[in-house]
Short mmCIF file of C-alpha atoms in Angstrom, two decimals:
data_model
loop_
_atom_site.label_atom_id
_atom_site.label_comp_id
_atom_site.label_asym_id
_atom_site.label_seq_id
_atom_site.Cartn_x
_atom_site.Cartn_y
_atom_site.Cartn_z
CA UNK A 1055 0.27 0.14 0.06
CA UNK A 1056 0.85 3.25 -0.58
CA UNK A 1057 2.82 4.92 2.18
CA UNK A 1058 0.67 7.11 4.65
CA UNK A 1059 0.21 11.38 4.72
CA UNK A 1060 2.55 11.61 7.19
CA UNK A 1061 5.17 9.28 6.31
CA UNK A 1062 5.74 9.93 2.55
CA UNK A 1063 8.54 12.11 2.23
CA UNK A 1064 7.80 13.57 -0.90
CA UNK A 1065 4.35 15.05 0.97
CA UNK A 1066 3.33 19.31 1.38
CA UNK A 1067 2.98 19.90 4.78
CA UNK A 1068 0.21 19.20 6.25
CA UNK A 1069 -0.69 16.01 5.76
CA UNK A 1070 -1.78 16.68 2.16
CA UNK A 1071 0.74 14.43 0.19
CA UNK A 1072 -0.63 10.79 -1.22
CA UNK A 1073 1.49 7.79 -2.84
CA UNK A 1074 4.60 9.43 -5.49
CA UNK A 1075 5.56 7.92 -8.64
CA UNK A 1076 3.85 6.04 -10.88
CA UNK A 1077 1.82 5.30 -7.86
CA UNK A 1078 0.09 8.80 -6.95
CA UNK A 1079 -0.74 8.88 -10.68
CA UNK A 1080 -2.07 5.15 -11.62
CA UNK A 1081 -3.64 4.80 -7.39
CA UNK A 1082 -3.68 3.01 -4.40
CA UNK A 1083 -1.99 -1.07 -4.90
CA UNK A 1084 -5.29 -1.83 -5.32
CA UNK A 1085 -7.32 -3.35 -2.11
CA UNK A 1086 -9.04 -6.32 -3.02
CA UNK A 1087 -11.77 -6.03 -0.11
CA UNK A 1088 -12.48 -2.58 -2.38
CA UNK A 1089 -12.53 -4.14 -4.94
CA UNK A 1090 -14.83 -6.60 -4.18
CA UNK A 1091 -17.76 -3.92 -2.57
CA UNK A 1092 -20.62 -1.90 -3.44
CA UNK A 1093 -20.47 0.72 -4.75
CA UNK A 1094 -21.87 2.75 -2.18
CA UNK A 1095 -18.65 1.73 -0.75
CA UNK A 1096 -16.87 1.72 -3.27
CA UNK A 1097 -17.59 5.63 -3.57
CA UNK A 1098 -17.58 6.66 0.67
CA UNK A 1099 -13.65 5.82 0.37
CA UNK A 1100 -12.73 6.27 -2.92
CA UNK A 1101 -9.08 8.18 -3.28
CA UNK A 1102 -8.12 8.11 -0.19
CA UNK A 1103 -5.40 8.62 1.55
CA UNK A 1104 -3.56 5.66 4.00
CA UNK A 1105 -5.03 6.77 7.66
CA UNK A 1106 -2.54 9.12 9.64
CA UNK A 1107 -2.90 9.54 12.87
CA UNK A 1108 -3.83 12.94 14.04
CA UNK A 1109 -4.30 13.79 10.12
CA UNK A 1110 -8.01 14.07 8.31
CA UNK A 1111 -9.54 11.42 6.52
CA UNK A 1112 -9.30 13.66 3.86
CA UNK A 1113 -7.28 16.36 3.14
CA UNK A 1114 -7.78 19.69 2.26
CA UNK A 1115 -7.14 21.86 -0.61
CA UNK A 1116 -3.39 22.16 -0.78
CA UNK A 1117 -2.54 25.65 -2.94
CA UNK A 1118 0.93 25.98 -3.51
CA UNK A 1119 2.29 26.86 -7.52
CA UNK A 1120 5.54 25.51 -6.40
CA UNK A 1121 7.38 23.49 -4.46
CA UNK A 1122 10.02 23.61 -2.02
CA UNK A 1123 12.31 21.18 -4.46
CA UNK A 1124 16.04 21.01 -3.50
CA UNK A 1125 18.50 19.25 -5.99
CA UNK A 1126 16.98 17.43 -8.58
CA UNK A 1127 13.33 16.95 -9.10
CA UNK A 1128 12.98 13.42 -8.54
CA UNK A 1129 9.93 14.12 -6.78
CA UNK A 1130 5.84 13.95 -7.97
CA UNK A 1131 5.30 17.93 -7.20
CA UNK A 1132 7.22 20.71 -8.90
CA UNK A 1133 5.18 23.07 -9.99
CA UNK A 1134 1.80 23.42 -9.85
CA UNK A 1135 0.45 23.14 -13.18
CA UNK A 1136 1.89 19.71 -13.65
CA UNK A 1137 0.53 18.20 -10.38
CA UNK A 1138 -1.14 18.59 -7.34
CA UNK A 1139 -0.38 16.10 -4.52
CA UNK A 1140 -5.23 17.34 -3.90
CA UNK A 1141 -5.43 16.71 -7.61
CA UNK A 1142 -4.12 12.86 -7.26
CA UNK A 1143 -6.85 12.19 -4.65
CA UNK A 1144 -9.20 13.09 -6.44
CA UNK A 1145 -7.87 10.61 -9.87
CA UNK A 1146 -6.91 8.07 -7.26
CA UNK A 1147 -10.67 8.86 -6.40
CA UNK A 1148 -12.00 8.68 -9.68
CA UNK A 1149 -10.42 5.79 -11.86
CA UNK A 1150 -11.53 3.39 -8.75
CA UNK A 1151 -14.88 4.78 -9.96
CA UNK A 1152 -14.59 3.50 -13.13
CA UNK A 1153 -11.49 1.42 -12.58
CA UNK A 1154 -12.33 -0.57 -9.68
CA UNK A 1155 -9.73 -3.73 -9.24
CA UNK A 1156 -8.38 -3.32 -12.03
CA UNK A 1157 -4.51 -2.04 -12.04
CA UNK A 1158 -2.77 0.52 -14.50
CA UNK A 1159 -5.78 2.55 -15.42
CA UNK A 1160 -4.59 6.10 -15.14
CA UNK A 1161 -7.08 8.86 -14.19
CA UNK A 1162 -6.13 13.14 -15.30
CA UNK A 1163 -7.70 15.29 -14.84
CA UNK A 1164 -9.43 18.77 -15.87
CA UNK A 1165 -10.53 22.42 -16.00
CA UNK A 1166 -13.80 21.05 -17.69
CA UNK A 1167 -15.44 18.64 -19.22
CA UNK A 1168 -14.69 20.20 -22.83
CA UNK A 1169 -11.04 20.69 -21.26
CA UNK A 1170 -11.01 16.46 -20.78
CA UNK A 1171 -12.71 15.64 -24.59
CA UNK A 1172 -9.91 18.24 -26.91
CA UNK A 1173 -7.27 16.47 -24.41
CA UNK A 1174 -8.04 13.15 -25.80
CA UNK A 1175 -8.80 14.30 -29.53
CA UNK A 1176 -6.09 16.76 -30.20
CA UNK A 1177 -2.91 15.02 -28.03
CA UNK A 1178 -4.38 11.46 -30.31
CA UNK A 1179 -5.41 13.02 -33.86
CA UNK A 1180 -2.35 14.35 -36.21
CA UNK A 1181 -3.61 16.77 -39.38
CA UNK A 1182 -4.43 12.74 -42.40
CA UNK A 1183 -5.97 10.86 -39.75
CA UNK A 1184 -9.74 9.91 -39.02
CA UNK A 1185 -11.45 10.88 -36.34
CA UNK A 1186 -15.15 9.61 -36.17
CA UNK A 1187 -17.74 11.54 -34.13
CA UNK A 1188 -21.45 10.93 -33.39
CA UNK A 1189 -23.93 14.13 -34.85
CA UNK A 1190 -26.01 13.77 -31.88
CA UNK A 1191 -24.23 14.30 -29.32
CA UNK A 1192 -23.22 17.56 -27.16
CA UNK A 1193 -23.64 20.39 -29.11
CA UNK A 1194 -20.18 21.71 -28.74
CA UNK A 1195 -18.92 18.74 -30.92
CA UNK A 1196 -19.55 20.95 -34.11
CA UNK A 1197 -17.04 23.65 -32.55
CA UNK A 1198 -15.16 20.97 -32.67
CA UNK A 1199 -15.09 19.43 -35.19
CA UNK A 1200 -14.57 22.82 -37.21
CA UNK A 1201 -11.10 23.03 -35.45
CA UNK A 1202 -10.21 18.79 -36.24
CA UNK A 1203 -10.54 20.12 -39.32
CA UNK A 1204 -8.50 22.73 -39.97
CA UNK A 1205 -5.59 21.01 -38.47
CA UNK A 1206 -5.97 18.77 -41.68
CA UNK A 1207 -7.81 16.11 -39.48
CA UNK A 1208 -10.89 13.99 -41.76
CA UNK A 1209 -14.01 14.32 -39.73
CA UNK A 1210 -16.91 11.81 -40.58
CA UNK A 1211 -20.04 11.74 -38.71
CA UNK A 1212 -23.40 9.55 -38.06
CA UNK A 1213 -25.52 8.77 -35.34
CA UNK A 1214 -25.69 7.23 -32.01
CA UNK A 1215 -28.60 5.32 -32.56
CA UNK A 1216 -28.40 1.57 -34.11
CA UNK A 1217 -24.58 1.79 -34.04
CA UNK A 1218 -24.57 3.86 -37.01
CA UNK A 1219 -20.89 4.57 -36.73
CA UNK A 1220 -19.38 0.82 -37.60
CA UNK A 1221 -20.49 2.26 -41.46
CA UNK A 1222 -18.18 5.13 -41.38
CA UNK A 1223 -15.20 3.39 -39.82
CA UNK A 1224 -13.15 2.01 -41.85
CA UNK A 1225 -9.75 4.26 -41.78
CA UNK A 1226 -10.31 5.89 -38.87
CA UNK A 1227 -7.60 6.77 -36.13
CA UNK A 1228 -10.49 7.71 -33.28
CA UNK A 1229 -13.79 6.83 -32.40
CA UNK A 1230 -15.42 9.38 -30.56
CA UNK A 1231 -18.76 7.84 -28.75
CA UNK A 1232 -21.68 9.41 -26.40
CA UNK A 1233 -23.59 7.48 -24.81
CA UNK A 1234 -26.52 7.87 -23.94
CA UNK A 1235 -26.20 10.85 -26.34
CA UNK A 1236 -26.94 13.96 -25.71
CA UNK A 1237 -29.76 15.53 -25.46
CA UNK A 1238 -31.92 12.37 -27.40
CA UNK A 1239 -30.40 9.70 -25.12
CA UNK A 1240 -29.83 7.09 -27.57
CA UNK A 1241 -27.76 4.29 -27.24
CA UNK A 1242 -24.87 1.93 -28.60
CA UNK A 1243 -23.07 -0.68 -28.80
CA UNK A 1244 -20.13 0.11 -26.71
CA UNK A 1245 -17.89 -3.49 -26.55
CA UNK A 1246 -19.99 -4.13 -30.61
CA UNK A 1247 -18.39 -0.52 -31.70
CA UNK A 1248 -14.76 -1.25 -29.37
CA UNK A 1249 -14.58 -4.35 -30.99
CA UNK A 1250 -15.40 -3.05 -34.80
CA UNK A 1251 -12.70 0.36 -34.40
CA UNK A 1252 -10.00 -2.01 -32.54
CA UNK A 1253 -10.25 -4.22 -35.76
CA UNK A 1254 -9.73 -1.58 -37.65
CA UNK A 1255 -6.41 0.05 -35.56
CA UNK A 1256 -8.93 3.26 -34.27
CA UNK A 1257 -8.74 4.38 -30.46
CA UNK A 1258 -11.91 3.95 -28.73
CA UNK A 1259 -12.82 7.26 -26.38
CA UNK A 1260 -16.71 7.00 -24.61
CA UNK A 1261 -18.33 10.38 -23.52
CA UNK A 1262 -18.94 8.68 -19.95
CA UNK A 1263 -21.23 12.03 -18.26
CA UNK A 1264 -24.89 11.18 -18.64
CA UNK A 1265 -23.89 7.66 -17.44
CA UNK A 1266 -21.70 8.17 -14.71
CA UNK A 1267 -19.65 5.03 -13.62
CA UNK A 1268 -21.78 3.78 -11.27
CA UNK A 1269 -23.75 2.95 -14.76
CA UNK A 1270 -21.77 1.89 -16.67
CA UNK A 1271 -18.02 1.34 -17.42
CA UNK A 1272 -16.10 1.97 -20.87
CA UNK A 1273 -12.16 0.61 -19.87
CA UNK A 1274 -14.37 -2.94 -19.26
CA UNK A 1275 -16.41 -2.89 -22.41
CA UNK A 1276 -13.65 -2.14 -24.59
CA UNK A 1277 -12.72 1.41 -25.11
CA UNK A 1278 -10.00 2.62 -24.80
CA UNK A 1279 -10.72 5.81 -22.33
CA UNK A 1280 -12.88 6.91 -20.93
CA UNK A 1281 -14.43 10.91 -20.68
CA UNK A 1282 -16.72 12.99 -18.43
CA UNK A 1283 -17.73 16.51 -17.61
CA UNK A 1284 -17.22 16.34 -13.33
CA UNK A 1285 -19.70 19.44 -13.54
CA UNK A 1286 -22.74 17.24 -13.83
CA UNK A 1287 -23.54 14.80 -12.38
CA UNK A 1288 -20.48 13.46 -10.74
CA UNK A 1289 -20.11 15.77 -8.52
CA UNK A 1290 -23.99 17.29 -8.39
CA UNK A 1291 -24.44 20.40 -7.12
CA UNK A 1292 -23.96 22.49 -9.73
CA UNK A 1293 -21.27 24.42 -8.54
CA UNK A 1294 -17.73 22.75 -9.88
CA UNK A 1295 -17.02 22.81 -13.61
CA UNK A 1296 -14.39 19.76 -13.89
CA UNK A 1297 -13.62 17.11 -16.72
CA UNK A 1298 -11.36 13.71 -16.75
CA UNK A 1299 -9.79 10.92 -18.34
CA UNK A 1300 -9.55 7.69 -17.94
CA UNK A 1301 -7.37 4.87 -19.50
CA UNK A 1302 -5.34 2.03 -19.55
CA UNK A 1303 -2.36 2.83 -22.53
CA UNK A 1304 0.70 4.90 -21.01
CA UNK A 1305 1.70 6.20 -24.52
CA UNK A 1306 -1.71 7.14 -24.59
CA UNK A 1307 -2.13 8.87 -21.48
CA UNK A 1308 1.67 9.96 -21.45
CA UNK A 1309 -0.15 12.29 -24.44
CA UNK A 1310 -3.52 13.41 -23.40
CA UNK A 1311 -0.71 14.79 -20.25
CA UNK A 1312 1.49 16.93 -22.38
CA UNK A 1313 -1.48 18.23 -23.77
CA UNK A 1314 -3.02 19.25 -20.30
CA UNK A 1315 0.49 20.94 -19.38
CA UNK A 1316 0.96 22.09 -22.64
CA UNK A 1317 -2.66 24.41 -22.84
CA UNK A 1318 -2.71 24.72 -18.58
CA UNK A 1319 -6.21 23.65 -18.45
CA UNK A 1320 -6.08 22.29 -15.25
CA UNK A 1321 -8.39 22.47 -12.56
CA UNK A 1322 -8.14 24.28 -9.36
CA UNK A 1323 -7.18 22.58 -5.23
CA UNK A 1324 -10.64 23.70 -5.14
CA UNK A 1325 -11.87 22.86 -7.27
CA UNK A 1326 -10.76 19.52 -7.28
CA UNK A 1327 -11.04 18.76 -2.64
CA UNK A 1328 -14.25 19.65 -3.21
CA UNK A 1329 -15.40 17.33 -5.82
CA UNK A 1330 -13.77 14.41 -4.13
CA UNK A 1331 -15.72 15.34 -1.58
CA UNK A 1332 -18.87 15.43 -3.01
CA UNK A 1333 -18.04 12.00 -4.63
CA UNK A 1334 -18.73 10.74 -1.57
CA UNK A 1335 -22.42 10.66 -2.02
CA UNK A 1336 -22.95 9.76 -5.77
CA UNK A 1337 -24.00 6.25 -5.54
CA UNK A 1338 -27.37 7.72 -3.01
CA UNK A 1339 -27.72 10.89 -5.22
CA UNK A 1340 -27.45 8.35 -8.65
CA UNK A 1341 -29.72 5.86 -7.09
CA UNK A 1342 -32.12 8.11 -6.33
CA UNK A 1343 -32.35 10.18 -9.06
CA UNK A 1344 -32.30 7.47 -11.25
CA UNK A 1345 -35.42 6.00 -9.69
CA UNK A 1346 -37.52 9.25 -10.25
CA UNK A 1347 -36.84 9.42 -13.30
CA UNK A 1348 -37.78 6.77 -14.49
CA UNK A 1349 -41.32 7.54 -12.17
CA UNK A 1350 -41.11 10.60 -13.78
CA UNK A 1351 -40.40 9.61 -17.64
CA UNK A 1352 -43.36 6.66 -16.88
CA UNK A 1353 -45.99 9.45 -16.10
CA UNK A 1354 -44.98 11.67 -19.00
CA UNK A 1355 -45.43 8.50 -20.70
CA UNK A 1356 -49.25 8.83 -19.81
CA UNK A 1357 -49.92 12.37 -21.17
CA UNK A 1358 -51.54 12.37 -25.15
CA UNK A 1359 -49.72 16.58 -25.58
CA UNK A 1360 -45.97 14.68 -25.07
CA UNK A 1361 -44.32 12.64 -27.98
CA UNK A 1362 -40.92 11.90 -28.48
CA UNK A 1363 -40.11 10.35 -24.61
CA UNK A 1364 -36.88 9.28 -24.44
CA UNK A 1365 -35.18 7.43 -21.31
CA UNK A 1366 -32.60 4.05 -21.19
CA UNK A 1367 -34.78 2.91 -17.87
CA UNK A 1368 -38.37 2.39 -20.23
CA UNK A 1369 -38.98 -1.58 -20.98
CA UNK A 1370 -39.98 0.55 -23.85
CA UNK A 1371 -38.02 2.93 -25.51
CA UNK A 1372 -35.90 1.35 -28.30
CA UNK A 1373 -32.62 2.00 -26.21
CA UNK A 1374 -34.18 0.10 -23.78
CA UNK A 1375 -32.28 -3.55 -25.01
CA UNK A 1376 -28.75 -2.56 -25.07
CA UNK A 1377 -29.21 -0.12 -22.65
CA UNK A 1378 -30.31 -3.60 -19.27
CA UNK A 1379 -26.91 -4.89 -20.87
CA UNK A 1380 -24.24 -2.25 -20.56
CA UNK A 1381 -26.14 0.31 -18.14
CA UNK A 1382 -26.47 -1.01 -14.50
CA UNK A 1383 -28.54 3.05 -14.36
CA UNK A 1384 -29.67 4.60 -16.39
CA UNK A 1385 -29.10 7.92 -15.24
CA UNK A 1386 -31.13 11.45 -13.99
CA UNK A 1387 -32.19 13.02 -18.27
CA UNK A 1388 -35.56 12.61 -19.91
CA UNK A 1389 -36.21 13.71 -22.30
CA UNK A 1390 -39.70 14.44 -24.91
CA UNK A 1391 -41.31 17.15 -26.83
CA UNK A 1392 -43.74 19.57 -26.29
CA UNK A 1393 -46.59 20.21 -29.28
CA UNK A 1394 -45.80 24.39 -29.68
CA UNK A 1395 -42.25 26.27 -28.32
CA UNK A 1396 -45.14 28.31 -26.46
CA UNK A 1397 -46.26 25.28 -25.08
CA UNK A 1398 -42.22 24.45 -23.59
CA UNK A 1399 -42.06 27.78 -22.64
CA UNK A 1400 -45.48 27.97 -20.34
CA UNK A 1401 -44.66 24.47 -19.19
CA UNK A 1402 -41.18 25.41 -18.40
CA UNK A 1403 -42.65 28.80 -16.59
CA UNK A 1404 -45.47 26.63 -14.31
CA UNK A 1405 -42.92 24.29 -12.88
CA UNK A 1406 -42.22 25.18 -8.84
CA UNK A 1407 -39.32 22.55 -8.56
CA UNK A 1408 -37.58 23.34 -11.63
CA UNK A 1409 -35.39 25.89 -11.94
CA UNK A 1410 -35.33 26.48 -15.73
CA UNK A 1411 -31.29 26.12 -16.54
CA UNK A 1412 -28.61 24.31 -18.02
CA UNK A 1413 -26.55 21.41 -17.77
CA UNK A 1414 -28.32 18.39 -15.46
CA UNK A 1415 -27.63 16.08 -13.04
CA UNK A 1416 -27.80 18.54 -10.02
CA UNK A 1417 -28.79 17.69 -6.33
CA UNK A 1418 -32.02 20.64 -7.67
CA UNK A 1419 -33.87 19.07 -11.07
CA UNK A 1420 -33.27 21.61 -14.07
CA UNK A 1421 -35.10 21.68 -17.53
CA UNK A 1422 -35.17 23.28 -20.35
CA UNK A 1423 -36.11 23.94 -24.11
CA UNK A 1424 -32.98 22.75 -25.70
CA UNK A 1425 -33.78 24.42 -29.92
CA UNK A 1426 -32.81 28.34 -28.04
CA UNK A 1427 -28.88 27.52 -28.15
CA UNK A 1428 -29.12 25.96 -31.25
CA UNK A 1429 -26.18 23.49 -32.33
CA UNK A 1430 -28.87 20.29 -31.04
CA UNK A 1431 -31.16 18.92 -33.86
CA UNK A 1432 -34.15 19.05 -32.09
CA UNK A 1433 -37.94 20.16 -32.30
CA UNK A 1434 -38.48 23.45 -30.75
CA UNK A 1435 -40.11 22.06 -28.40
CA UNK A 1436 -38.47 19.29 -27.20
CA UNK A 1437 -37.39 19.53 -23.54
CA UNK A 1438 -34.73 17.75 -21.79
CA UNK A 1439 -35.39 17.18 -17.50
CA UNK A 1440 -32.61 16.01 -15.14
CA UNK A 1441 -34.81 14.83 -12.37
CA UNK A 1442 -32.75 15.59 -8.98
CA UNK A 1443 -33.01 14.61 -5.31
CA UNK A 1444 -36.44 16.27 -4.79
CA UNK A 1445 -38.78 13.27 -3.10
CA UNK A 1446 -40.77 11.55 -6.68
CA UNK A 1447 -43.63 12.11 -5.07
CA UNK A 1448 -43.50 16.22 -5.24
CA UNK A 1449 -41.50 15.97 -9.00
CA UNK A 1450 -43.68 13.97 -11.04
CA UNK A 1451 -46.81 16.30 -9.19
CA UNK A 1452 -45.19 18.83 -10.07
CA UNK A 1453 -44.79 18.00 -13.38
CA UNK A 1454 -47.88 16.61 -14.34
CA UNK A 1455 -49.35 20.40 -12.85
CA UNK A 1456 -47.51 22.15 -15.14
CA UNK A 1457 -48.84 20.01 -17.88
CA UNK A 1458 -52.37 21.67 -16.88
CA UNK A 1459 -51.43 24.83 -16.55
CA UNK A 1460 -48.89 24.60 -19.82
CA UNK A 1461 -52.09 23.69 -22.53
CA UNK A 1462 -54.02 26.72 -20.95
#
């Protein structure tokens, strides 16, 4: 096991120094008890340093631009853009969730989800390479596509549903998967796509934001990278911007690390500490939000004015069969369409327990008409509803009442 906070010769003052060198990057030696633990136990204890007398169980954030560094720089902490003890503990925690019980996975945290996405794409691709993206993914992906193309990288796109990206894989260097897709909630078969991509010599990255590592584990399904915005349900309080990349290939992850160093897309120590603290409640939040999201989806299914209802946990959802094979929880987001833009706006205005706000995954429910941003190929009345931690009966009643009120 790694050294305790006070026993680590390379630690910083305050008892926050985690294991050093490669162990600090890839995580502690795997504890077989923790490896077989349940999700709640793992979330509560993920990334914690070895107990040390008189030290906090989760050390506070380390604010440092530089460290004492006599002689040759052989330790893990030299300069604040490269490493930080608070990041290290968070990276261990995320790695233990995305790849529990397995050694060799490395995690890197970033200033935002888009920073993490960009780090994978721009560190792995070169001029002349081919990249495959979903055409129904996060609305910033078209901006990413335009930037990739300015660097001489060919970008192909296909929908998430029906594993349609298989049709454009030949010759690709990297396949980018987003499942469930945002905001349409389509699902693809990660294992099938990963096997097909690897057979063609392509790397596979999976955006795991909507699912969280408690919903699915892309690395176990064959992906080379699991990437996510920790801004959303992972941290769950709508007060942190954060992203991460997890991968097992040392060379590929070294390139991602180098990109982070070059562009400086690093999280602040306070954000990293808040994120780690928040992960302790992840299983409780995810279970409650998923159960309530299913109840909301079932209630919406009975409303004649609602069309295009999507939630992978509904047995009759087009994605349910694949989702049930690879997902352990179906997430907190429900999407549906109301007849007109005006009806959608009235619905959002009538809600009392749901904030009209973007993003998703927080403990307070949010909803928005996605068409207001542009960039998503959705109808004007399309609603993305993120279910929070409110009581199930209260939230369902509020949604149904707002539908009634918006009909006038």
